[in-house]
Each structure stands twice: as structure tokens, then as C-alpha cells.
């Protein structure tokens, strides 16, 4: 399993957009100064030409006129050359800054892609896309804290698929994996956006239902009824055992899970005949 992203890395990623915004602001200021300087230089050139040539308008001396004209031309050439050098320098600075920003945007895009991949590896079950056991237990502790802080109900639903071993034996692990994925997708559609579905491992699933009373769990279970897959022409119904409990103030996450697990296995013991019937049904279809 990949190493989770550290808080330092997360802070660095969160600071990146502000860094880009600051660089863009600097770039805008440079461009504003560049255009302002251009306008200013044009005004100064106009004033310079007027100041050098105006005295000649007051005299008829040809030599004086030529002298002032030569000085005006030299001054104007100097000013234009100086401004051109300044303009080229500023443009090169802007191009360099744009290049740096483009590189950093590309780098941030790669980091975000890598972050998403690391998150998937660290927090999600690779087969089903649900939370894995480790991240699920962390979320459960958070939900318990929220329930205690605000005094809101929290229900924990445990489920496992009946007869998955028989499905694997008769149809292979590809068929079993397809059944797990199909059930997980249906489970995601059956719960609310605030609920959290977790694959604990194998055929075991856990669902956190914040602000949901135990009697309301039936609505979720009804949406899961009728699930199943068709694999190589064989229909495999998805039957599952279930057990759920409400959170008791003061108990730990492990104690909460233990009570839900006990409720699950009580239901599972009473439904063993269903799993046997499923295995017989698959075997008979496979034989045909």
C-alpha cells in the first residue's frame, strides 16, 4: 500500500494556487508598467522634440537651427535606443515568467494526478472502489466523534455475501469478482451521499449511516434486493446476510463494530440454508 500524503505535502499543494495567483499579479503589474512606460516615453519624446526645436522657431539663424536640430536628433536616438533596450529586457522577463508559470502549472497537474492515484491506492479498495478497511475505520472514528459532538444518531450496517465461495468454486474468481463489483455498485446507488460504504475484505461490507435510525435501514436493504449477475449464461443472484445496530454513547469504534458484527452473524446463522440453496442452484445451471 502506498504511503499516505503527509500534512506538509498537503499544505504545499494547497499553497500552489495562491503562488500562481501572486505570480500572475506580478506579471500583470509588469505589463501595466511596460505600457505605462511606453506612453510616458512617447510623451517625453514629443516634449523633447518640442523643446529642442522651439527655440529655432524664434530665430532666423541657420547655424543655430542646424545645431539644435542635430542635438535633437542625437537626443532622440539616445532615448529611443535606451527605451528599446528597456523594452527588450522587460519582454524577456515577461516571457521568462510565463515559462515558469507554465512549467509550474504542468508540475501541479502531474502532482494532482499522482495525488489522486496515491489516494486511490491508500484509501480505496482496488476491486470495488469502496473505502478499504483502514480508511473505513478512520471514517468510522470521525463519524462517532461527529455523532457524540452533535448528539445525532449513527447506525452501522454490516453485510456479507452468502455463497461467494461456492460462486468462486463453480464460476472461478472472475465470476466472484464480478459479483463483488456488481454488489458494490448497487450498494453505492442504494445509500445517500452522506453515507459511507466500506469493503472490509473478502465478502464483508460495512456501511455507516449518519442520522439514520435502525428502523430506517430497511430502505437501504430494499434497494439492494434483486441484485445479481449473469456470467457465461448463468444467472447468479446476490444474496447477503445483514446486521445493524445504533451507536451507544461512550463505546469505542471497535466495540461498535463488534456489536454490528454479532448482529450480522446472528442473521447469517439463521440463513445458512439460503447459501446452500444458492450453491445448488449454481451447480445445476452449470451442469446444464
C-alpha atoms as a PDB file:
ATOM      1  CA  UNK A   1       0.000   0.000   0.000  1.00  0.00           C
ATOM      2  CA  UNK A   2       1.318   3.445  -0.897  1.00  0.00           C
ATOM      3  CA  UNK A   3       2.289   5.902   1.785  1.00  0.00           C
ATOM      4  CA  UNK A   4      -0.442   8.490   2.537  1.00  0.00           C
ATOM      5  CA  UNK A   5       0.247  12.122   1.709  1.00  0.00           C
ATOM      6  CA  UNK A   6       1.825  13.988   4.617  1.00  0.00           C
ATOM      7  CA  UNK A   7       0.376  17.197   6.037  1.00  0.00           C
ATOM      8  CA  UNK A   8       3.420  19.086   4.750  1.00  0.00           C
ATOM      9  CA  UNK A   9       2.772  17.869   1.206  1.00  0.00           C
ATOM     10  CA  UNK A  10      -0.905  18.761   1.527  1.00  0.00           C
ATOM     11  CA  UNK A  11      -0.025  22.297   2.697  1.00  0.00           C
ATOM     12  CA  UNK A  12       2.412  22.698  -0.190  1.00  0.00           C
ATOM     13  CA  UNK A  13      -0.260  21.631  -2.657  1.00  0.00           C
ATOM     14  CA  UNK A  14      -2.818  23.984  -1.138  1.00  0.00           C
ATOM     15  CA  UNK A  15      -0.313  26.885  -1.348  1.00  0.00           C
ATOM     16  CA  UNK A  16       0.375  26.293  -5.046  1.00  0.00           C
ATOM     17  CA  UNK A  17      -2.727  28.093  -6.411  1.00  0.00           C
ATOM     18  CA  UNK A  18      -2.005  31.189  -4.293  1.00  0.00           C
ATOM     19  CA  UNK A  19       1.587  31.155  -5.545  1.00  0.00           C
ATOM     20  CA  UNK A  20       0.345  31.090  -9.140  1.00  0.00           C
ATOM     21  CA  UNK A  21      -2.084  33.923  -8.465  1.00  0.00           C
ATOM     22  CA  UNK A  22       0.718  36.031  -6.971  1.00  0.00           C
ATOM     23  CA  UNK A  23       2.951  35.380  -9.986  1.00  0.00           C
ATOM     24  CA  UNK A  24       0.159  36.334 -12.337  1.00  0.00           C
ATOM     25  CA  UNK A  25      -0.408  39.537 -10.399  1.00  0.00           C
ATOM     26  CA  UNK A  26       3.284  40.346 -10.745  1.00  0.00           C
ATOM     27  CA  UNK A  27       3.079  39.630 -14.455  1.00  0.00           C
ATOM     28  CA  UNK A  28       0.075  41.939 -14.807  1.00  0.00           C
ATOM     29  CA  UNK A  29       1.929  44.688 -12.933  1.00  0.00           C
ATOM     30  CA  UNK A  30       4.942  44.305 -15.208  1.00  0.00           C
ATOM     31  CA  UNK A  31       2.774  44.547 -18.277  1.00  0.00           C
ATOM     32  CA  UNK A  32       0.998  47.604 -16.877  1.00  0.00           C
ATOM     33  CA  UNK A  33       4.319  49.306 -16.153  1.00  0.00           C
ATOM     34  CA  UNK A  34       5.564  48.414 -19.614  1.00  0.00           C
ATOM     35  CA  UNK A  35       2.605  50.007 -21.349  1.00  0.00           C
ATOM     36  CA  UNK A  36       2.677  52.997 -18.997  1.00  0.00           C
ATOM     37  CA  UNK A  37       6.363  53.472 -19.685  1.00  0.00           C
ATOM     38  CA  UNK A  38       5.740  53.276 -23.422  1.00  0.00           C
ATOM     39  CA  UNK A  39       3.147  56.026 -23.234  1.00  0.00           C
ATOM     40  CA  UNK A  40       5.410  58.090 -20.977  1.00  0.00           C
ATOM     41  CA  UNK A  41       8.383  57.747 -23.324  1.00  0.00           C
ATOM     42  CA  UNK A  42       6.282  58.810 -26.293  1.00  0.00           C
ATOM     43  CA  UNK A  43       5.162  61.890 -24.365  1.00  0.00           C
ATOM     44  CA  UNK A  44       8.754  62.645 -23.366  1.00  0.00           C
ATOM     45  CA  UNK A  45       9.907  62.253 -26.955  1.00  0.00           C
ATOM     46  CA  UNK A  46       7.271  64.715 -28.063  1.00  0.00           C
ATOM     47  CA  UNK A  47       8.301  67.167 -25.355  1.00  0.00           C
ATOM     48  CA  UNK A  48      11.968  66.673 -26.223  1.00  0.00           C
ATOM     49  CA  UNK A  49      11.386  67.387 -29.880  1.00  0.00           C
ATOM     50  CA  UNK A  50       9.367  70.471 -28.991  1.00  0.00           C
ATOM     51  CA  UNK A  51      11.957  71.733 -26.506  1.00  0.00           C
ATOM     52  CA  UNK A  52      14.830  71.349 -28.916  1.00  0.00           C
ATOM     53  CA  UNK A  53      13.106  72.788 -31.941  1.00  0.00           C
ATOM     54  CA  UNK A  54      11.038  75.528 -30.318  1.00  0.00           C
ATOM     55  CA  UNK A  55      13.999  77.934 -29.859  1.00  0.00           C
ATOM     56  CA  UNK A  56      14.727  77.670 -33.582  1.00  0.00           C
ATOM     57  CA  UNK A  57      11.309  78.998 -34.322  1.00  0.00           C
ATOM     58  CA  UNK A  58      12.244  82.221 -32.548  1.00  0.00           C
ATOM     59  CA  UNK A  59      15.436  82.843 -34.511  1.00  0.00           C
ATOM     60  CA  UNK A  60      16.317  83.047 -38.144  1.00  0.00           C
ATOM     61  CA  UNK A  61      19.945  81.959 -37.589  1.00  0.00           C
ATOM     62  CA  UNK A  62      20.543  78.927 -39.862  1.00  0.00           C
ATOM     63  CA  UNK A  63      23.572  77.743 -37.901  1.00  0.00           C
ATOM     64  CA  UNK A  64      21.716  77.823 -34.623  1.00  0.00           C
ATOM     65  CA  UNK A  65      18.841  75.949 -36.236  1.00  0.00           C
ATOM     66  CA  UNK A  66      21.200  73.218 -37.534  1.00  0.00           C
ATOM     67  CA  UNK A  67      22.888  72.920 -34.141  1.00  0.00           C
ATOM     68  CA  UNK A  68      19.616  72.469 -32.286  1.00  0.00           C
ATOM     69  CA  UNK A  69      18.388  70.052 -34.940  1.00  0.00           C
ATOM     70  CA  UNK A  70      21.494  67.888 -34.645  1.00  0.00           C
ATOM     71  CA  UNK A  71      21.237  67.876 -30.860  1.00  0.00           C
ATOM     72  CA  UNK A  72      17.574  66.962 -31.105  1.00  0.00           C
ATOM     73  CA  UNK A  73      18.273  64.028 -33.427  1.00  0.00           C
ATOM     74  CA  UNK A  74      21.096  62.714 -31.220  1.00  0.00           C
ATOM     75  CA  UNK A  75      18.999  63.038 -28.095  1.00  0.00           C
ATOM     76  CA  UNK A  76      16.072  61.299 -29.729  1.00  0.00           C
ATOM     77  CA  UNK A  77      18.297  58.446 -30.995  1.00  0.00           C
ATOM     78  CA  UNK A  78      19.707  58.003 -27.486  1.00  0.00           C
ATOM     79  CA  UNK A  79      16.295  57.985 -25.897  1.00  0.00           C
ATOM     80  CA  UNK A  80      14.935  55.531 -28.473  1.00  0.00           C
ATOM     81  CA  UNK A  81      17.912  53.171 -28.019  1.00  0.00           C
ATOM     82  CA  UNK A  82      17.589  53.312 -24.235  1.00  0.00           C
ATOM     83  CA  UNK A  83      13.878  52.647 -24.382  1.00  0.00           C
ATOM     84  CA  UNK A  84      14.361  49.804 -26.885  1.00  0.00           C
ATOM     85  CA  UNK A  85      16.861  48.080 -24.574  1.00  0.00           C
ATOM     86  CA  UNK A  86      14.480  48.524 -21.650  1.00  0.00           C
ATOM     87  CA  UNK A  87      11.576  47.199 -23.693  1.00  0.00           C
ATOM     88  CA  UNK A  88      13.507  44.116 -24.823  1.00  0.00           C
ATOM     89  CA  UNK A  89      14.584  43.430 -21.231  1.00  0.00           C
ATOM     90  CA  UNK A  90      11.046  43.697 -19.886  1.00  0.00           C
ATOM     91  CA  UNK A  91       9.661  41.494 -22.642  1.00  0.00           C
ATOM     92  CA  UNK A  92      12.304  38.853 -21.893  1.00  0.00           C
ATOM     93  CA  UNK A  93      11.334  38.995 -18.201  1.00  0.00           C
ATOM     94  CA  UNK A  94       7.670  38.525 -19.065  1.00  0.00           C
ATOM     95  CA  UNK A  95       8.447  35.607 -21.375  1.00  0.00           C
ATOM     96  CA  UNK A  96      10.585  34.004 -18.646  1.00  0.00           C
ATOM     97  CA  UNK A  97       7.845  34.414 -16.052  1.00  0.00           C
ATOM     98  CA  UNK A  98       5.251  32.970 -18.407  1.00  0.00           C
ATOM     99  CA  UNK A  99       7.518  29.986 -18.999  1.00  0.00           C
ATOM    100  CA  UNK A 100       7.965  29.446 -15.258  1.00  0.00           C
ATOM    101  CA  UNK A 101       4.227  29.626 -14.653  1.00  0.00           C
ATOM    102  CA  UNK A 102       3.559  27.171 -17.491  1.00  0.00           C
ATOM    103  CA  UNK A 103       6.109  24.747 -16.005  1.00  0.00           C
ATOM    104  CA  UNK A 104       4.577  25.049 -12.555  1.00  0.00           C
ATOM    105  CA  UNK A 105       1.067  24.507 -13.917  1.00  0.00           C
ATOM    106  CA  UNK A 106       2.273  21.346 -15.659  1.00  0.00           C
ATOM    107  CA  UNK A 107       4.021  20.257 -12.473  1.00  0.00           C
ATOM    108  CA  UNK A 108       0.889  20.879 -10.394  1.00  0.00           C
ATOM    109  CA  UNK A 109      -1.188  18.911 -12.876  1.00  0.00           C
ATOM    110  CA  UNK A 110       1.192  15.961 -12.572  1.00  0.00           C
ATOM    111  CA  UNK A 111       1.199  16.224  -8.769  1.00  0.00           C
ATOM    112  CA  UNK A 112      -2.605  16.300  -8.662  1.00  0.00           C
ATOM    113  CA  UNK A 113      -2.768  13.234 -10.893  1.00  0.00           C
ATOM    114  CA  UNK A 114      -0.248  11.451  -8.689  1.00  0.00           C
ATOM    115  CA  UNK A 115      -2.141  12.539  -5.571  1.00  0.00           C
ATOM    116  CA  UNK A 116      -5.353  11.059  -6.942  1.00  0.00           C
ATOM    117  CA  UNK A 117      -3.570   7.788  -7.709  1.00  0.00           C
ATOM    118  CA  UNK A 118      -1.960   7.647  -4.260  1.00  0.00           C
ATOM    119  CA  UNK A 119      -5.329   8.379  -2.656  1.00  0.00           C
ATOM    120  CA  UNK A 120      -6.927   5.530  -4.584  1.00  0.00           C
ATOM    121  CA  UNK A 121      -4.191   3.141  -3.523  1.00  0.00           C
ATOM    122  CA  UNK A 122      -4.197   4.278   0.096  1.00  0.00           C
ATOM    123  CA  UNK A 123      -7.915   4.757   0.783  1.00  0.00           C
ATOM    124  CA  UNK A 124      -9.936   2.728  -1.723  1.00  0.00           C
ATOM    125  CA  UNK A 125     -10.426  -0.957  -2.340  1.00  0.00           C
ATOM    126  CA  UNK A 126      -8.930  -1.714  -5.743  1.00  0.00           C
ATOM    127  CA  UNK A 127     -11.624  -4.149  -6.870  1.00  0.00           C
ATOM    128  CA  UNK A 128     -14.803  -2.379  -5.804  1.00  0.00           C
ATOM    129  CA  UNK A 129     -13.808   1.290  -5.468  1.00  0.00           C
ATOM    130  CA  UNK A 130     -15.293   1.435  -1.954  1.00  0.00           C
ATOM    131  CA  UNK A 131     -13.286   2.563   1.060  1.00  0.00           C
ATOM    132  CA  UNK A 132     -10.889  -0.110   2.281  1.00  0.00           C
ATOM    133  CA  UNK A 133     -10.798  -1.364   5.862  1.00  0.00           C
ATOM    134  CA  UNK A 134      -8.117   1.031   7.096  1.00  0.00           C
ATOM    135  CA  UNK A 135      -9.713   4.198   5.740  1.00  0.00           C
ATOM    136  CA  UNK A 136     -13.161   2.882   6.690  1.00  0.00           C
ATOM    137  CA  UNK A 137     -12.166   2.525  10.338  1.00  0.00           C
ATOM    138  CA  UNK A 138     -10.758   6.057  10.273  1.00  0.00           C
ATOM    139  CA  UNK A 139     -14.012   7.372   8.855  1.00  0.00           C
ATOM    140  CA  UNK A 140     -15.967   5.470  11.497  1.00  0.00           C
ATOM    141  CA  UNK A 141     -13.982   7.181  14.272  1.00  0.00           C
ATOM    142  CA  UNK A 142     -14.756  10.542  12.643  1.00  0.00           C
ATOM    143  CA  UNK A 143     -18.465   9.743  12.370  1.00  0.00           C
ATOM    144  CA  UNK A 144     -18.559   8.633  16.021  1.00  0.00           C
ATOM    145  CA  UNK A 145     -16.932  11.904  17.049  1.00  0.00           C
ATOM    146  CA  UNK A 146     -19.479  13.854  14.994  1.00  0.00           C
ATOM    147  CA  UNK A 147     -22.354  11.839  16.478  1.00  0.00           C
ATOM    148  CA  UNK A 148     -21.174  12.493  20.038  1.00  0.00           C
ATOM    149  CA  UNK A 149     -20.484  16.178  19.361  1.00  0.00           C
ATOM    150  CA  UNK A 150     -23.906  16.949  17.886  1.00  0.00           C
ATOM    151  CA  UNK A 151     -25.966  14.251  19.592  1.00  0.00           C
ATOM    152  CA  UNK A 152     -27.115  12.765  16.279  1.00  0.00           C
ATOM    153  CA  UNK A 153     -27.874   9.085  15.649  1.00  0.00           C
ATOM    154  CA  UNK A 154     -25.421   6.835  13.829  1.00  0.00           C
ATOM    155  CA  UNK A 155     -26.229   3.367  12.533  1.00  0.00           C
ATOM    156  CA  UNK A 156     -23.667   0.780  11.467  1.00  0.00           C
ATOM    157  CA  UNK A 157     -24.747  -1.840   8.925  1.00  0.00           C
ATOM    158  CA  UNK A 158     -22.663  -4.992   8.400  1.00  0.00           C
ATOM    159  CA  UNK A 159     -23.182  -7.313   5.429  1.00  0.00           C
ATOM    160  CA  UNK A 160     -21.520 -10.237   3.784  1.00  0.00           C
ATOM    161  CA  UNK A 161     -22.392 -12.159   0.643  1.00  0.00           C
ATOM    162  CA  UNK A 162     -23.814 -15.640   1.041  1.00  0.00           C
ATOM    163  CA  UNK A 163     -22.225 -18.379  -1.020  1.00  0.00           C
ATOM    164  CA  UNK A 164     -19.320 -16.399  -2.510  1.00  0.00           C
ATOM    165  CA  UNK A 165     -17.005 -19.370  -2.013  1.00  0.00           C
ATOM    166  CA  UNK A 166     -19.371 -21.576  -3.997  1.00  0.00           C
ATOM    167  CA  UNK A 167     -19.505 -18.960  -6.761  1.00  0.00           C
ATOM    168  CA  UNK A 168     -15.705 -18.915  -6.900  1.00  0.00           C
ATOM    169  CA  UNK A 169     -15.595 -22.717  -6.963  1.00  0.00           C
ATOM    170  CA  UNK A 170     -18.146 -23.082  -9.757  1.00  0.00           C
ATOM    171  CA  UNK A 171     -17.506 -19.986 -11.893  1.00  0.00           C
ATOM    172  CA  UNK A 172     -13.927 -19.104 -10.990  1.00  0.00           C
ATOM    173  CA  UNK A 173     -12.603 -15.998  -9.288  1.00  0.00           C
ATOM    174  CA  UNK A 174     -13.540 -13.869 -12.297  1.00  0.00           C
ATOM    175  CA  UNK A 175     -17.192 -14.670 -11.607  1.00  0.00           C
ATOM    176  CA  UNK A 176     -16.756 -13.994  -7.888  1.00  0.00           C
ATOM    177  CA  UNK A 177     -15.039 -10.668  -8.575  1.00  0.00           C
ATOM    178  CA  UNK A 178     -17.846  -9.670 -10.920  1.00  0.00           C
ATOM    179  CA  UNK A 179     -20.387 -10.451  -8.196  1.00  0.00           C
ATOM    180  CA  UNK A 180     -18.471  -8.326  -5.677  1.00  0.00           C
ATOM    181  CA  UNK A 181     -18.193  -5.395  -8.100  1.00  0.00           C
ATOM    182  CA  UNK A 182     -21.857  -5.595  -9.066  1.00  0.00           C
ATOM    183  CA  UNK A 183     -22.954  -5.667  -5.428  1.00  0.00           C
ATOM    184  CA  UNK A 184     -20.666  -2.738  -4.571  1.00  0.00           C
ATOM    185  CA  UNK A 185     -22.040  -0.622  -7.418  1.00  0.00           C
ATOM    186  CA  UNK A 186     -25.587  -1.369  -6.345  1.00  0.00           C
ATOM    187  CA  UNK A 187     -24.691  -0.560  -2.736  1.00  0.00           C
ATOM    188  CA  UNK A 188     -23.297   2.828  -3.758  1.00  0.00           C
ATOM    189  CA  UNK A 189     -26.539   3.650  -5.536  1.00  0.00           C
ATOM    190  CA  UNK A 190     -28.624   2.454  -2.573  1.00  0.00           C
ATOM    191  CA  UNK A 191     -27.087   4.777   0.024  1.00  0.00           C
ATOM    192  CA  UNK A 192     -27.113   8.560   0.432  1.00  0.00           C
ATOM    193  CA  UNK A 193     -24.250  10.888  -0.337  1.00  0.00           C
ATOM    194  CA  UNK A 194     -23.552  11.315   3.381  1.00  0.00           C
ATOM    195  CA  UNK A 195     -23.327   7.548   3.944  1.00  0.00           C
ATOM    196  CA  UNK A 196     -20.028   5.677   3.729  1.00  0.00           C
ATOM    197  CA  UNK A 197     -19.663   2.206   2.207  1.00  0.00           C
ATOM    198  CA  UNK A 198     -16.606   0.105   3.066  1.00  0.00           C
ATOM    199  CA  UNK A 199     -15.302  -3.240   1.876  1.00  0.00           C
ATOM    200  CA  UNK A 200     -13.719  -4.779   4.952  1.00  0.00           C
ATOM    201  CA  UNK A 201     -12.222  -7.636   2.976  1.00  0.00           C
ATOM    202  CA  UNK A 202     -13.350 -10.752   1.155  1.00  0.00           C
ATOM    203  CA  UNK A 203     -17.144 -10.739   1.057  1.00  0.00           C
ATOM    204  CA  UNK A 204     -17.613  -8.448   4.085  1.00  0.00           C
ATOM    205  CA  UNK A 205     -19.018  -4.917   3.801  1.00  0.00           C
ATOM    206  CA  UNK A 206     -19.735  -2.135   6.273  1.00  0.00           C
ATOM    207  CA  UNK A 207     -21.943   0.926   5.792  1.00  0.00           C
ATOM    208  CA  UNK A 208     -22.007   3.976   8.064  1.00  0.00           C
ATOM    209  CA  UNK A 209     -25.407   5.683   8.095  1.00  0.00           C
ATOM    210  CA  UNK A 210     -25.234   9.051   9.900  1.00  0.00           C
ATOM    211  CA  UNK A 211     -28.519  10.470  11.189  1.00  0.00           C
ATOM    212  CA  UNK A 212     -30.274   7.221  10.348  1.00  0.00           C
ATOM    213  CA  UNK A 213     -32.226   5.195  12.873  1.00  0.00           C
ATOM    214  CA  UNK A 214     -32.015   1.415  12.832  1.00  0.00           C
ATOM    215  CA  UNK A 215     -35.620   1.135  11.609  1.00  0.00           C
ATOM    216  CA  UNK A 216     -34.712   3.203   8.535  1.00  0.00           C
ATOM    217  CA  UNK A 217     -32.044   0.727   7.370  1.00  0.00           C
ATOM    218  CA  UNK A 218     -34.793  -1.289   5.654  1.00  0.00           C
ATOM    219  CA  UNK A 219     -34.981   1.389   2.966  1.00  0.00           C
ATOM    220  CA  UNK A 220     -31.353   0.696   2.044  1.00  0.00           C
ATOM    221  CA  UNK A 221     -31.836  -3.060   2.135  1.00  0.00           C
ATOM    222  CA  UNK A 222     -34.890  -2.863  -0.125  1.00  0.00           C
ATOM    223  CA  UNK A 223     -32.785  -1.126  -2.780  1.00  0.00           C
ATOM    224  CA  UNK A 224     -30.294  -3.989  -2.622  1.00  0.00           C
ATOM    225  CA  UNK A 225     -32.880  -6.721  -3.145  1.00  0.00           C
ATOM    226  CA  UNK A 226     -32.827  -8.424  -6.502  1.00  0.00           C
ATOM    227  CA  UNK A 227     -29.130  -7.838  -7.125  1.00  0.00           C
ATOM    228  CA  UNK A 228     -27.287 -10.427  -9.174  1.00  0.00           C
ATOM    229  CA  UNK A 229     -25.139 -11.049 -12.236  1.00  0.00           C
ATOM    230  CA  UNK A 230     -25.175 -13.045 -15.428  1.00  0.00           C
ATOM    231  CA  UNK A 231     -21.872 -14.796 -16.109  1.00  0.00           C
ATOM    232  CA  UNK A 232     -21.301 -17.021 -19.125  1.00  0.00           C
ATOM    233  CA  UNK A 233     -25.025 -17.546 -19.489  1.00  0.00           C
ATOM    234  CA  UNK A 234     -25.535 -18.367 -15.819  1.00  0.00           C
ATOM    235  CA  UNK A 235     -27.647 -16.119 -13.604  1.00  0.00           C
ATOM    236  CA  UNK A 236     -26.221 -15.727 -10.106  1.00  0.00           C
ATOM    237  CA  UNK A 237     -28.479 -13.995  -7.575  1.00  0.00           C
ATOM    238  CA  UNK A 238     -26.694 -11.894  -4.961  1.00  0.00           C
ATOM    239  CA  UNK A 239     -27.921 -12.912  -1.522  1.00  0.00           C
ATOM    240  CA  UNK A 240     -26.402 -11.440   1.589  1.00  0.00           C
ATOM    241  CA  UNK A 241     -26.651 -11.559   5.363  1.00  0.00           C
ATOM    242  CA  UNK A 242     -27.020  -8.352   7.276  1.00  0.00           C
ATOM    243  CA  UNK A 243     -26.918  -6.955  10.810  1.00  0.00           C
ATOM    244  CA  UNK A 244     -27.094  -3.413  12.131  1.00  0.00           C
ATOM    245  CA  UNK A 245     -27.020  -1.524  15.408  1.00  0.00           C
ATOM    246  CA  UNK A 246     -27.305   2.066  16.646  1.00  0.00           C
ATOM    247  CA  UNK A 247     -24.337   3.736  18.283  1.00  0.00           C
ATOM    248  CA  UNK A 248     -24.293   3.798  22.068  1.00  0.00           C
ATOM    249  CA  UNK A 249     -22.674   6.919  23.541  1.00  0.00           C
ATOM    250  CA  UNK A 250     -19.286   6.178  25.052  1.00  0.00           C
ATOM    251  CA  UNK A 251     -18.426   2.993  23.184  1.00  0.00           C
ATOM    252  CA  UNK A 252     -15.320   2.779  21.007  1.00  0.00           C
ATOM    253  CA  UNK A 253     -15.271   2.159  17.278  1.00  0.00           C
ATOM    254  CA  UNK A 254     -14.104  -1.418  17.885  1.00  0.00           C
ATOM    255  CA  UNK A 255     -16.954  -2.071  20.336  1.00  0.00           C
ATOM    256  CA  UNK A 256     -19.435  -0.558  17.881  1.00  0.00           C
ATOM    257  CA  UNK A 257     -18.156  -2.779  15.054  1.00  0.00           C
ATOM    258  CA  UNK A 258     -18.205  -5.837  17.330  1.00  0.00           C
ATOM    259  CA  UNK A 259     -21.889  -5.370  18.149  1.00  0.00           C
ATOM    260  CA  UNK A 260     -22.755  -4.887  14.460  1.00  0.00           C
ATOM    261  CA  UNK A 261     -20.678  -7.948  13.599  1.00  0.00           C
ATOM    262  CA  UNK A 262     -22.513 -10.029  16.210  1.00  0.00           C
ATOM    263  CA  UNK A 263     -25.847  -8.937  14.722  1.00  0.00           C
ATOM    264  CA  UNK A 264     -24.584  -9.936  11.265  1.00  0.00           C
ATOM    265  CA  UNK A 265     -23.518 -13.413  12.323  1.00  0.00           C
ATOM    266  CA  UNK A 266     -26.769 -13.970  14.191  1.00  0.00           C
ATOM    267  CA  UNK A 267     -28.561 -13.270  10.904  1.00  0.00           C
ATOM    268  CA  UNK A 268     -26.056 -15.373   8.969  1.00  0.00           C
ATOM    269  CA  UNK A 269     -26.537 -18.438  11.192  1.00  0.00           C
ATOM    270  CA  UNK A 270     -30.258 -18.257  10.625  1.00  0.00           C
ATOM    271  CA  UNK A 271     -29.803 -18.080   6.850  1.00  0.00           C
ATOM    272  CA  UNK A 272     -27.313 -20.847   6.113  1.00  0.00           C
ATOM    273  CA  UNK A 273     -29.924 -22.754   4.133  1.00  0.00           C
ATOM    274  CA  UNK A 274     -30.062 -19.823   1.677  1.00  0.00           C
ATOM    275  CA  UNK A 275     -26.364 -20.144   0.921  1.00  0.00           C
ATOM    276  CA  UNK A 276     -26.734 -23.892   0.410  1.00  0.00           C
ATOM    277  CA  UNK A 277     -29.659 -23.297  -1.929  1.00  0.00           C
ATOM    278  CA  UNK A 278     -27.593 -20.793  -3.891  1.00  0.00           C
ATOM    279  CA  UNK A 279     -24.764 -23.280  -4.309  1.00  0.00           C
ATOM    280  CA  UNK A 280     -27.191 -25.988  -5.512  1.00  0.00           C
ATOM    281  CA  UNK A 281     -28.817 -23.583  -7.960  1.00  0.00           C
ATOM    282  CA  UNK A 282     -25.494 -22.534  -9.461  1.00  0.00           C
ATOM    283  CA  UNK A 283     -24.329 -26.120  -9.724  1.00  0.00           C
ATOM    284  CA  UNK A 284     -27.489 -27.166 -11.540  1.00  0.00           C
ATOM    285  CA  UNK A 285     -27.241 -24.249 -14.002  1.00  0.00           C
ATOM    286  CA  UNK A 286     -23.566 -25.017 -14.596  1.00  0.00           C
ATOM    287  CA  UNK A 287     -24.362 -28.640 -15.303  1.00  0.00           C
ATOM    288  CA  UNK A 288     -26.927 -27.630 -17.918  1.00  0.00           C
END
